[in-house]
Coordinates of C-alpha atoms in Angstrom, one line a residue:
Chain A
M1 CA -39.6 -153.6 137.5
I2 CA -41.0 -157.0 139.0
K3 CA -43.2 -154.9 141.4
I4 CA -44.8 -153.1 138.3
W5 CA -45.4 -156.2 136.7
S6 CA -47.1 -157.5 139.3
M7 CA -49.4 -154.4 139.9
K8 CA -50.1 -154.9 136.5
K9 CA -51.1 -158.5 136.9
N10 CA -53.4 -157.6 139.8
E11 CA -55.0 -155.1 137.9
D12 CA -55.8 -157.5 135.2
A13 CA -57.3 -160.0 137.8
A14 CA -59.3 -157.3 139.5
A15 CA -60.9 -156.5 135.8
K16 CA -61.5 -159.6 135.3
K17 CA -63.3 -160.3 138.6
K18 CA -66.8 -160.7 137.7
P19 CA -69.8 -162.4 138.9
K20 CA -69.8 -165.7 137.1
T21 CA -72.9 -167.5 136.1
S22 CA -72.9 -171.0 138.4
A23 CA -73.4 -174.4 137.1
A24 CA -76.7 -174.8 139.0
Q25 CA -78.0 -171.3 137.6
I26 CA -77.3 -172.3 133.9
R27 CA -78.7 -175.9 134.4
V28 CA -82.0 -174.3 135.5
Q29 CA -82.0 -171.9 132.7
K30 CA -81.7 -174.7 130.4
D31 CA -84.3 -176.9 132.3
L32 CA -86.7 -173.9 132.4
T33 CA -86.6 -172.8 128.9
E34 CA -86.8 -176.3 127.6
L35 CA -89.7 -177.2 129.5
D36 CA -92.3 -179.3 127.3
L37 CA -95.5 -179.0 129.5
P38 CA -99.0 -180.1 128.2
P39 CA -101.4 -177.6 128.7
T40 CA -102.5 -179.2 132.0
M41 CA -99.5 -177.5 133.6
K42 CA -98.4 -173.8 134.0
T43 CA -95.4 -172.5 135.7
H44 CA -95.7 -169.1 137.8
F45 CA -92.7 -167.0 138.9
P46 CA -93.8 -164.3 141.7
D47 CA -90.4 -162.6 141.0
P48 CA -89.6 -163.3 137.2
A49 CA -85.9 -162.4 138.4
D50 CA -85.7 -165.1 140.7
L51 CA -85.6 -168.6 138.7
L52 CA -85.0 -170.7 141.9
N53 CA -88.3 -170.1 143.6
F54 CA -91.9 -170.6 141.3
T55 CA -94.8 -172.3 141.5
L56 CA -96.5 -175.0 139.3
T57 CA -100.3 -175.2 138.6
I58 CA -101.5 -178.7 137.4
T59 CA -105.3 -178.7 136.3
P60 CA -105.5 -182.6 135.6
D61 CA -107.5 -184.2 132.8
E62 CA -108.2 -187.6 132.1
G63 CA -104.9 -188.4 131.1
T64 CA -103.4 -189.2 127.8
R65 CA -104.5 -191.6 125.5
F66 CA -102.0 -194.0 126.4
L67 CA -103.1 -194.1 129.9
L68 CA -106.7 -194.3 129.2
L69 CA -105.9 -197.3 127.0
H70 CA -103.8 -198.8 129.8
I71 CA -106.4 -198.3 132.1
S72 CA -109.5 -199.7 130.4
Q73 CA -107.5 -202.7 129.7
S74 CA -106.8 -203.3 133.4
N75 CA -109.6 -201.7 135.2
S76 CA -112.4 -200.8 132.7
A77 CA -115.2 -201.4 134.8
N78 CA -113.8 -198.5 137.3
N79 CA -112.4 -196.0 135.2
T80 CA -111.2 -193.5 137.6
S81 CA -108.5 -191.6 135.9
G82 CA -110.2 -188.5 135.7
M83 CA -110.9 -188.2 139.5
Y84 CA -108.8 -185.0 139.8
K85 CA -110.4 -183.2 136.9
G86 CA -111.8 -179.8 137.5
G87 CA -109.3 -179.0 140.3
A88 CA -106.2 -176.8 140.2
F89 CA -103.2 -177.9 142.4
V90 CA -100.5 -175.5 143.2
F91 CA -96.9 -176.6 144.2
S92 CA -93.7 -174.7 145.1
F93 CA -90.4 -175.3 143.9
A94 CA -87.4 -174.3 145.7
I95 CA -84.0 -175.0 144.1
N96 CA -81.0 -174.6 145.7
T97 CA -77.7 -173.6 144.5
N98 CA -76.4 -177.4 145.0
Y99 CA -79.0 -178.3 142.0
P100 CA -78.8 -180.8 140.3
H101 CA -76.9 -182.6 142.9
D102 CA -79.7 -182.0 145.1
P103 CA -83.3 -182.3 143.9
P104 CA -85.7 -179.4 144.0
K105 CA -87.7 -179.0 147.2
V106 CA -91.4 -179.6 146.1
K107 CA -94.3 -178.9 148.2
C108 CA -98.2 -178.6 147.7
T109 CA -99.4 -175.3 148.9
Q110 CA -103.0 -176.4 149.5
T111 CA -104.4 -178.7 152.0
I112 CA -105.7 -181.7 149.5
Y113 CA -107.1 -185.1 149.6
H114 CA -104.8 -187.6 147.9
P115 CA -103.0 -190.8 149.2
N116 CA -99.6 -189.8 148.2
V117 CA -99.8 -185.9 149.6
D118 CA -100.1 -185.3 153.4
L119 CA -102.0 -182.3 155.2
E120 CA -98.8 -180.5 155.2
G121 CA -97.8 -180.4 151.6
N122 CA -95.5 -183.3 151.6
V123 CA -95.4 -185.2 148.6
C124 CA -94.5 -189.1 148.1
L125 CA -92.8 -189.2 144.8
N126 CA -89.6 -191.5 144.3
I127 CA -87.6 -189.1 142.2
L128 CA -88.2 -186.1 144.7
R129 CA -86.0 -188.2 147.3
E130 CA -84.5 -191.4 146.9
D131 CA -84.4 -191.9 143.4
W132 CA -83.4 -188.4 142.5
K133 CA -80.6 -188.3 140.1
P134 CA -78.8 -185.3 138.4
V135 CA -79.8 -186.4 134.8
L136 CA -83.5 -186.0 135.9
N137 CA -84.6 -182.4 135.2
L138 CA -87.5 -180.1 136.2
N139 CA -89.7 -181.6 133.0
S140 CA -89.3 -185.0 134.8
V141 CA -90.3 -183.7 138.2
M142 CA -93.3 -182.0 137.1
V143 CA -94.7 -184.7 134.8
G144 CA -94.0 -187.0 137.8
L145 CA -96.3 -184.7 139.8
Q146 CA -99.3 -184.5 137.2
Y147 CA -98.7 -188.6 136.8
L148 CA -99.9 -188.8 140.7
F149 CA -103.3 -187.2 139.8
L150 CA -103.9 -189.5 137.0
E151 CA -102.7 -192.8 138.9
P152 CA -102.7 -192.3 142.9
N153 CA -100.7 -195.0 144.4
A154 CA -102.4 -196.3 147.5
D155 CA -99.3 -198.5 148.2
D156 CA -97.1 -195.8 149.0
P157 CA -99.4 -193.6 151.4
L158 CA -98.8 -190.3 153.0
N159 CA -102.2 -189.6 153.8
K160 CA -103.1 -192.9 155.1
E161 CA -106.8 -192.5 155.3
A162 CA -107.3 -191.9 151.6
A163 CA -105.2 -194.3 150.7
Q164 CA -107.2 -196.9 153.0
E165 CA -110.4 -195.5 151.2
M166 CA -109.1 -195.9 147.8
S167 CA -108.0 -199.5 148.0
K168 CA -111.0 -200.5 150.2
N169 CA -113.9 -198.3 148.8
R170 CA -113.3 -197.0 145.5
D171 CA -116.6 -195.2 145.0
Q172 CA -116.7 -193.8 148.6
F173 CA -113.0 -192.7 147.7
L174 CA -114.2 -190.8 144.3
N175 CA -116.8 -189.0 146.4
N176 CA -114.3 -187.8 149.0
V177 CA -112.2 -186.5 146.3
R178 CA -114.8 -184.7 144.8
A179 CA -116.0 -183.1 148.3
S180 CA -112.5 -182.1 149.2
M181 CA -112.2 -180.2 146.0
R182 CA -114.9 -178.1 146.7
G183 CA -113.5 -177.3 150.1
G184 CA -115.3 -180.0 152.1
H185 CA -114.8 -181.8 155.5
I186 CA -113.5 -185.5 155.4
K187 CA -113.1 -187.3 158.9
G188 CA -112.7 -184.1 160.7
T189 CA -110.3 -182.3 158.2
Q190 CA -111.2 -179.2 156.0
Y191 CA -109.7 -179.4 152.6
D192 CA -108.9 -176.3 150.3
N193 CA -111.4 -175.3 147.8
V194 CA -109.1 -176.2 144.6
L195 CA -112.1 -176.0 141.9
V196 CA -111.0 -174.1 138.9
R197 CA -113.0 -170.9 139.0
Chain B
M1 CA -45.4 -166.4 170.0
A2 CA -45.5 -167.6 166.7
T3 CA -43.2 -164.8 165.5
E4 CA -40.6 -165.9 168.0
T5 CA -40.6 -169.6 166.7
Q6 CA -40.3 -168.4 163.2
S7 CA -37.4 -166.4 163.6
Q8 CA -35.3 -169.4 165.2
P9 CA -32.8 -170.9 162.5
A10 CA -34.9 -172.5 160.1
D11 CA -32.6 -175.0 158.2
W12 CA -30.4 -176.8 160.9
P13 CA -27.9 -179.2 159.0
G14 CA -29.5 -182.6 157.3
R15 CA -33.0 -180.9 157.5
Y16 CA -33.9 -182.0 154.0
F17 CA -31.4 -184.7 153.6
H18 CA -34.4 -187.1 152.6
I19 CA -36.1 -184.9 150.2
D20 CA -33.0 -183.5 148.6
Q21 CA -32.0 -187.0 147.3
V22 CA -35.0 -186.6 145.1
L23 CA -34.4 -182.9 144.0
N24 CA -30.5 -183.1 143.8
T25 CA -30.3 -185.3 140.9
P26 CA -32.5 -186.2 137.8
G27 CA -34.0 -189.7 137.6
P28 CA -35.3 -192.0 134.9
R29 CA -38.9 -190.5 135.6
T30 CA -38.1 -187.0 135.7
D31 CA -39.7 -184.4 133.8
E32 CA -37.7 -182.5 131.3
S33 CA -38.2 -179.2 132.9
F34 CA -36.8 -180.5 135.9
L35 CA -34.2 -178.4 137.3
A36 CA -32.2 -180.4 139.9
G37 CA -30.5 -178.8 142.5
D38 CA -30.8 -175.2 143.7
G39 CA -33.3 -174.2 141.4
V40 CA -36.0 -176.6 142.2
K41 CA -35.3 -176.2 145.8
D42 CA -35.3 -172.4 145.6
F43 CA -38.9 -172.6 144.0
L44 CA -40.1 -175.1 146.5
R45 CA -38.9 -173.6 149.5
N46 CA -38.8 -169.8 149.0
K47 CA -41.0 -168.9 145.9
S48 CA -44.2 -171.3 145.8
K49 CA -47.1 -170.6 147.7
I50 CA -50.0 -172.8 148.4
L51 CA -53.4 -173.1 149.7
V52 CA -55.2 -175.8 151.9
I53 CA -58.8 -175.6 151.7
G54 CA -60.1 -177.3 155.0
A55 CA -58.2 -177.9 158.3
G56 CA -60.3 -181.1 159.4
G57 CA -59.4 -184.6 159.2
L58 CA -57.7 -184.6 155.8
G59 CA -56.1 -180.7 156.3
C60 CA -54.5 -181.5 159.5
E61 CA -52.7 -184.3 157.8
I62 CA -52.1 -182.3 154.9
L63 CA -50.4 -179.5 156.5
A64 CA -48.2 -181.4 158.4
N65 CA -47.0 -183.2 155.4
L66 CA -46.8 -180.0 153.2
A67 CA -44.5 -178.3 155.9
L68 CA -42.4 -181.4 156.4
T69 CA -41.9 -181.8 152.9
G70 CA -40.5 -178.1 152.5
F71 CA -43.4 -176.1 151.2
K72 CA -42.8 -173.1 153.2
D73 CA -45.6 -170.4 152.5
I74 CA -48.6 -172.3 153.4
H75 CA -52.1 -170.8 153.6
V76 CA -55.3 -172.7 155.0
I77 CA -58.9 -171.7 155.1
D78 CA -61.6 -173.3 157.4
M79 CA -64.7 -171.9 158.5
D80 CA -65.5 -174.5 161.4
T81 CA -64.3 -174.5 165.1
I82 CA -63.0 -177.5 166.7
D83 CA -65.3 -180.1 168.0
I84 CA -64.6 -182.4 171.1
S85 CA -65.3 -185.5 168.5
N86 CA -62.8 -184.2 166.0
L87 CA -59.9 -184.8 168.4
N88 CA -59.5 -188.3 168.0
R89 CA -57.7 -188.2 164.3
Q90 CA -57.2 -184.2 164.0
F91 CA -54.3 -184.4 165.8
L92 CA -53.3 -180.5 165.6
F93 CA -55.9 -179.8 168.1
R94 CA -56.0 -180.4 172.1
P95 CA -58.7 -180.5 174.4
K96 CA -57.8 -176.7 175.4
D97 CA -58.5 -175.8 171.6
V98 CA -62.3 -177.0 171.5
G99 CA -64.4 -173.9 170.3
K100 CA -61.4 -172.3 168.5
S101 CA -60.9 -171.7 164.9
K102 CA -59.5 -174.9 163.1
A103 CA -57.7 -172.9 160.8
I104 CA -56.0 -170.6 163.4
V105 CA -55.1 -173.2 165.9
A106 CA -53.7 -175.5 163.0
A107 CA -51.6 -172.6 161.6
E108 CA -50.0 -172.2 165.1
F109 CA -49.4 -175.8 165.9
I110 CA -47.7 -176.4 162.6
M111 CA -45.5 -173.1 163.0
K112 CA -44.5 -173.9 166.3
R113 CA -43.5 -177.2 165.5
V114 CA -41.9 -177.0 162.1
P115 CA -39.6 -173.8 162.5
G116 CA -39.4 -171.8 159.4
V117 CA -42.6 -172.5 157.9
K118 CA -45.2 -169.7 157.7
V119 CA -49.0 -171.0 157.6
T120 CA -51.6 -168.3 157.3
P121 CA -54.9 -169.2 158.4
Y122 CA -58.1 -167.9 157.3
F123 CA -61.1 -168.3 159.4
G124 CA -64.1 -168.3 157.3
K125 CA -65.9 -169.2 153.8
I126 CA -64.1 -169.9 150.8
Q127 CA -66.8 -167.8 149.2
D128 CA -65.5 -164.6 151.1
K129 CA -62.5 -164.5 148.9
D130 CA -62.3 -163.2 145.2
D131 CA -60.2 -164.0 142.3
A132 CA -57.5 -161.8 143.1
Y133 CA -56.9 -163.9 146.3
Y134 CA -57.2 -167.4 144.7
M135 CA -54.6 -165.7 141.8
Q136 CA -51.9 -165.6 144.3
F137 CA -51.1 -169.2 144.9
N138 CA -49.4 -171.8 142.8
L139 CA -51.5 -174.7 143.6
V140 CA -54.6 -175.6 145.7
I141 CA -55.3 -178.7 147.8
C142 CA -58.7 -179.6 149.1
G143 CA -59.9 -181.6 152.0
L144 CA -63.2 -180.7 152.2
D145 CA -66.4 -182.7 153.1
S146 CA -68.9 -180.8 151.1
V147 CA -70.0 -181.4 147.6
E148 CA -71.1 -177.8 147.4
A149 CA -67.6 -176.2 148.3
R150 CA -65.9 -178.4 146.0
R151 CA -68.0 -177.4 143.3
W152 CA -67.4 -173.8 144.2
M153 CA -63.8 -174.3 144.2
N154 CA -63.7 -176.2 141.1
A155 CA -65.6 -173.6 139.1
T156 CA -63.6 -170.6 140.6
L157 CA -60.4 -172.3 139.5
V158 CA -61.6 -173.1 136.0
N159 CA -62.9 -169.6 135.5
L160 CA -59.3 -168.1 136.8
V161 CA -58.0 -169.6 133.7
D162 CA -56.8 -166.9 131.3
P163 CA -55.0 -168.2 128.3
E164 CA -52.9 -165.5 128.0
E165 CA -51.6 -166.1 131.3
P166 CA -49.7 -169.6 132.2
E167 CA -49.8 -168.8 135.8
S168 CA -53.5 -168.6 136.0
L169 CA -53.6 -172.2 135.5
K170 CA -53.8 -173.4 139.2
P171 CA -53.4 -177.3 139.6
L172 CA -56.4 -178.4 142.1
I173 CA -55.6 -181.5 144.0
D174 CA -58.6 -183.0 145.7
G175 CA -59.1 -185.4 148.1
G176 CA -61.6 -186.9 149.9
T177 CA -62.7 -189.8 152.2
E178 CA -65.8 -191.7 153.4
G179 CA -65.2 -194.5 156.1
F180 CA -62.6 -197.0 154.7
K181 CA -62.9 -195.5 151.0
G182 CA -60.9 -192.5 149.6
Q183 CA -60.0 -190.8 146.7
A184 CA -57.3 -188.3 145.3
R185 CA -57.2 -186.7 142.2
V186 CA -55.3 -184.0 140.1
I187 CA -57.5 -181.4 138.3
L188 CA -55.6 -179.2 135.8
P189 CA -58.4 -176.4 135.3
T190 CA -59.8 -176.3 131.4
I191 CA -57.3 -179.0 130.7
T192 CA -58.0 -182.1 132.3
S193 CA -61.5 -183.3 133.7
C194 CA -62.9 -181.2 136.6
Y195 CA -64.8 -182.1 139.4
E196 CA -68.2 -180.8 137.7
C197 CA -67.3 -183.4 135.0
S198 CA -67.5 -186.1 137.3
L199 CA -70.7 -185.1 139.2
D200 CA -72.7 -187.7 138.1
M201 CA -70.2 -190.4 139.5
L202 CA -71.3 -189.4 143.2
N203 CA -73.2 -191.7 145.1
K204 CA -76.5 -190.0 146.4
Q205 CA -77.0 -189.5 150.2
T206 CA -78.9 -192.3 151.7
A207 CA -82.6 -190.9 151.5
F208 CA -85.7 -193.1 152.5
P209 CA -89.1 -193.0 150.5
I210 CA -91.1 -190.4 152.3
C211 CA -93.8 -192.8 152.8
T212 CA -92.0 -195.5 154.7
I213 CA -91.0 -192.6 156.9
A214 CA -94.6 -191.7 157.4
N215 CA -96.3 -195.2 157.5
T216 CA -94.0 -197.9 158.0
P217 CA -90.7 -197.1 159.8
R218 CA -88.3 -200.2 160.4
L219 CA -85.2 -198.8 161.1
P220 CA -84.1 -196.1 164.2
E221 CA -82.9 -193.8 160.8
H222 CA -86.6 -194.0 159.6
C223 CA -87.5 -192.5 162.9
I224 CA -85.3 -189.7 162.9
E225 CA -85.9 -188.7 159.5
W226 CA -89.6 -188.3 160.5
A227 CA -88.6 -186.2 163.0
S228 CA -86.6 -184.1 160.8
V229 CA -88.1 -183.9 157.5
L230 CA -91.8 -184.3 158.7
E231 CA -92.2 -183.2 162.4
W232 CA -89.6 -180.3 162.3
P233 CA -91.5 -178.1 159.7
R234 CA -95.0 -178.9 161.0
V235 CA -94.4 -178.3 164.6
R236 CA -91.6 -175.7 164.5
G237 CA -92.7 -173.9 161.2
D238 CA -90.4 -171.9 159.5
L239 CA -87.6 -171.9 161.9
K240 CA -84.7 -173.3 159.9
L241 CA -82.9 -176.6 161.4
D242 CA -79.6 -176.0 162.7
T243 CA -77.7 -179.3 162.8
D244 CA -75.2 -177.5 165.1
D245 CA -77.7 -176.2 167.5
P246 CA -77.8 -179.0 170.6
E247 CA -81.3 -177.7 171.2
H248 CA -82.3 -178.4 167.9
I249 CA -80.5 -182.0 167.7
G250 CA -81.9 -182.8 171.2
W251 CA -85.5 -181.9 170.2
L252 CA -85.5 -184.1 167.1
Y253 CA -83.9 -186.8 169.4
K254 CA -86.8 -186.5 171.6
I255 CA -89.7 -186.9 168.9
A256 CA -87.4 -189.7 167.1
L257 CA -87.3 -191.8 170.5
A258 CA -91.0 -191.3 170.9
R259 CA -91.7 -192.7 167.5
A260 CA -89.4 -195.4 168.0
N261 CA -91.1 -196.5 171.1
E262 CA -94.4 -196.7 169.3
F263 CA -93.1 -198.9 167.0
K264 CA -90.9 -201.1 169.0
I265 CA -87.9 -200.1 167.3
E266 CA -84.3 -199.9 169.1
G267 CA -81.5 -197.9 168.4
V268 CA -82.4 -194.2 168.3
T269 CA -79.4 -192.6 170.4
W270 CA -78.7 -189.0 170.2
S271 CA -75.3 -189.4 168.4
L272 CA -77.1 -191.5 165.6
T273 CA -79.7 -188.6 165.6
Q274 CA -76.9 -186.1 164.8
G275 CA -75.1 -188.6 162.6
V276 CA -78.4 -189.0 160.4
V277 CA -79.3 -185.1 160.1
K278 CA -75.8 -184.1 159.4
N279 CA -75.1 -187.1 157.4
I280 CA -72.0 -188.2 159.2
I281 CA -70.1 -190.9 158.1
P282 CA -67.6 -192.2 160.5
A283 CA -64.1 -190.8 159.7
I284 CA -61.2 -193.3 159.9
A285 CA -57.8 -191.5 160.6
S286 CA -55.5 -194.2 158.4
T287 CA -57.7 -193.3 155.4
N288 CA -57.2 -189.8 156.1
A289 CA -53.4 -190.3 156.4
V290 CA -53.3 -192.3 153.2
I291 CA -55.3 -190.0 151.1
A292 CA -53.6 -186.9 152.4
A293 CA -50.2 -188.5 151.6
A294 CA -51.3 -189.0 147.9
C295 CA -52.3 -185.7 147.8
C296 CA -49.3 -184.0 149.2
N297 CA -47.1 -186.3 147.0
E298 CA -48.8 -184.9 143.9
A299 CA -48.6 -181.3 145.1
F300 CA -44.8 -182.0 145.7
K301 CA -44.3 -183.6 142.2
I302 CA -46.4 -181.0 140.4
A303 CA -44.4 -178.1 142.4
T304 CA -41.1 -179.8 141.6
S305 CA -41.5 -181.6 138.1
S306 CA -39.7 -184.3 139.9
A307 CA -41.9 -187.0 138.8
A308 CA -44.8 -187.7 136.5
Y309 CA -48.2 -186.5 138.5
L310 CA -51.3 -188.6 138.8
N311 CA -53.3 -188.6 135.7
N312 CA -55.9 -188.2 137.3
Y313 CA -57.9 -190.0 139.5
F314 CA -56.9 -192.4 142.3
M315 CA -59.2 -194.5 144.6
L316 CA -58.7 -196.0 147.7
I317 CA -61.1 -199.2 148.9
G318 CA -60.0 -200.2 152.3
T319 CA -63.4 -202.2 153.1
D320 CA -61.9 -205.3 152.1
G321 CA -58.6 -205.5 152.6
V322 CA -56.3 -202.8 150.5
Y323 CA -57.4 -202.1 146.9
S324 CA -56.6 -199.2 144.7
Y325 CA -57.4 -198.0 141.1
T326 CA -56.2 -195.3 139.0
F327 CA -57.6 -194.2 136.0
E328 CA -58.1 -191.2 133.4
H329 CA -61.4 -189.3 134.3
E330 CA -62.3 -187.8 131.0
K331 CA -63.2 -184.3 130.1
R332 CA -66.9 -183.9 129.5
D333 CA -67.7 -181.9 126.4
D334 CA -71.0 -180.9 128.0
C335 CA -69.7 -180.0 131.5
P336 CA -71.4 -176.9 132.5
V337 CA -68.0 -175.5 134.1
C338 CA -65.2 -176.4 131.9
G339 CA -67.1 -177.9 128.8
G340 CA -69.0 -176.0 126.3
E341 CA -67.7 -173.4 123.7
A342 CA -66.8 -170.0 124.5
L343 CA -67.2 -167.3 121.6
E344 CA -65.6 -164.0 121.5
M345 CA -68.5 -161.9 119.9
T346 CA -67.6 -158.4 118.7
L347 CA -70.8 -156.4 118.2
K348 CA -71.7 -152.9 117.3
P349 CA -72.8 -150.8 120.1
T350 CA -76.2 -150.3 118.6
T351 CA -76.9 -154.1 117.9
T352 CA -80.1 -155.1 119.6
V353 CA -80.9 -158.3 121.4
E354 CA -83.0 -159.5 118.7
E355 CA -80.3 -159.1 116.3
L356 CA -77.9 -160.9 118.6
I357 CA -80.3 -163.9 118.6
D358 CA -80.6 -163.6 114.7
I359 CA -76.8 -163.7 114.5
L360 CA -77.0 -166.8 116.8
V361 CA -79.3 -168.8 114.7
E362 CA -77.6 -168.1 111.4
K363 CA -74.1 -168.7 112.6
Q364 CA -73.4 -172.0 110.3
D365 CA -70.5 -173.1 112.9
I366 CA -73.0 -173.4 115.9
Q367 CA -76.6 -173.6 114.4
I368 CA -78.6 -172.9 117.4
K369 CA -82.4 -173.2 117.7
K370 CA -84.2 -170.7 120.0
P371 CA -81.6 -169.5 122.3
S372 CA -82.2 -168.5 125.6
L373 CA -79.6 -165.7 127.0
S374 CA -78.7 -164.5 130.5
T375 CA -75.9 -162.6 132.2
P376 CA -74.6 -163.9 135.4
T377 CA -76.9 -161.3 137.3
K378 CA -80.2 -161.2 135.1
Q379 CA -82.1 -162.8 132.2
I380 CA -82.0 -161.3 128.7
Y381 CA -84.3 -163.3 126.7
F382 CA -85.9 -166.5 127.6
Q383 CA -87.7 -168.6 125.0
A384 CA -89.7 -170.1 127.4
P385 CA -91.9 -170.7 129.9
P386 CA -94.7 -168.2 128.6
Q387 CA -94.6 -165.8 131.7
L388 CA -90.7 -165.3 131.5
E389 CA -90.8 -165.1 127.7
E390 CA -93.1 -162.1 128.4
A391 CA -91.2 -160.7 131.1
T392 CA -88.3 -160.6 129.0
R393 CA -89.4 -159.7 125.6
P394 CA -89.2 -155.9 126.2
N395 CA -85.3 -157.1 126.1
L396 CA -85.7 -157.5 122.6
E397 CA -85.4 -154.2 121.4
K398 CA -83.1 -153.0 123.5
K399 CA -79.3 -152.7 123.0
V400 CA -76.9 -155.3 124.1
S401 CA -74.7 -152.5 125.5
D402 CA -77.2 -151.4 127.7
L403 CA -77.6 -154.7 129.1
V404 CA -74.1 -156.4 129.0
P405 CA -70.7 -154.3 129.8
P406 CA -67.8 -154.7 127.6
G407 CA -65.9 -158.0 128.2
G408 CA -69.6 -159.3 130.0
E409 CA -70.3 -162.8 129.7
V410 CA -73.7 -164.0 128.2
T411 CA -74.8 -167.5 128.8
V412 CA -76.8 -169.3 126.0
T413 CA -78.4 -172.1 126.3
A414 CA -80.9 -174.1 123.8
T415 CA -81.8 -177.6 123.0
T416 CA -79.6 -177.8 119.9
L417 CA -76.9 -177.2 122.5
P418 CA -75.2 -180.0 124.5
F419 CA -75.2 -177.7 127.5
S420 CA -74.5 -174.0 127.2
L421 CA -72.5 -171.7 125.4
S422 CA -70.9 -168.9 126.7
L423 CA -70.4 -165.7 124.8
R424 CA -67.8 -162.9 125.7
I425 CA -69.0 -159.6 124.3
S426 CA -67.1 -156.6 123.2
Y427 CA -68.1 -153.6 121.2
S428 CA -66.4 -152.2 118.1
E429 CA -66.1 -148.4 118.0

């Protein structure tokens, strides 16, 4: 009798066996379906069934009114927050099964001229590495990325030349940004044409 | 060889003299359900089945402790092989064992040394095993070194719980050490706080700002990270870095050393390179011994009801003297594994996805706005982003019964939910 009971038990266990939605998967579903992105950012899923790999395209504008206000107070002579306007910058996102313990891996897919992005596409954004916390989400990362285009940070350079130019000669830097976005050469490096067509 | 030792007379006189002092008579702290004497001894020695995850620093201690306290049916899982650097503390292994499976060697050693104990090894990943496998055990003890494996084991045991079947609740005892610090905790899946509930308590791995690595390295670790994070993908392309491959570590070491020389930084060595990329924290044998003892003590108390078990989190800080602190970690309502509500839902076989969404939105007691739905394998309907909404929109007209099998699970997320809601769907005739 005991044997039959135990067989019955195993059958139940087998019937219950199912692929269970993982915590990482639920969290990604929650993050994605609750994204609150401005019109300047769009996600694209090469395979809509794969939520863990996608791209984000940022088409920066002049920034929000708050940023303009902030900049006009501190730097009114040199309002540059729209310097990357007209470009479309594509970032790849790769999320692993240990999300949100591990941050998403984000890379710029184009060669761009930006103080905080190197020629391999690595991005210097604190919340992508040393300041990542599981309470942050995909929305925070995306907003952080967009902020880099409104306020590049010459103090944390990944493209050292661009950063030096930005702090030394702002006008030349802005020219370089425009030229690079058209696919030009700067100091021997060919940049990708990122202009919105 | 192992079978020979097993057939030896197992219980010589006096073998359990000390353990029996605890099991023969109830004491002031014993549980009401405690069956002093033969009842409890029979369960511990002949009926209970315990699973040990990990046969490394903690695992070796745990296996020895369990065998000596009288657990006789022990299973052990480990996917690793023995490395020469393990031998200082993983005392079940000898130089001749280097390169062999930790689980198999540990099992053989215990069976040889402690007659009458059966240790069944599995050389592989915990993920290889299914629910039916985990269902056979009374208790699980984890001595793991990875967050990912703990999360998986925890989620698996939480999902195993069937309210109709008391035996489906498998207490999970989790031990962990990091240098002189350690922790032991008891998790009663779905009843007490689970591993996922405490995920935000974890210290993050030391990560250096990528710009420091790129521009202003000051530490040998910065040079090693430069080699592994920036130079490896740049030079080696799509080749995945294998931290167990000596050629890969050697390459990183060479690159890091050149970088260190350039910036006049001292201290880049082969072993530091390996330590940084594998995130190795020096293991201390005595910390492992303390934590393993705490874990096995809990296993013994839970299996025998001879004393109250840990409620529920014990930590040991051995960095400045010996300090320990025990507290009750609370269950989180919004825990993605054990929290959130589960609803049984009976639908007509003809109910469409759109109708199901309407039901969820109108349901007074949950009040969900804009729910997004998925099964463990596919999306059903996503409210956003626009591309996924569009891709899943055709599902709105489909019957739920075409997408979800009877008894299947649907995960619902929405801004108005603390985390998620899980629906178990059945169909009326």
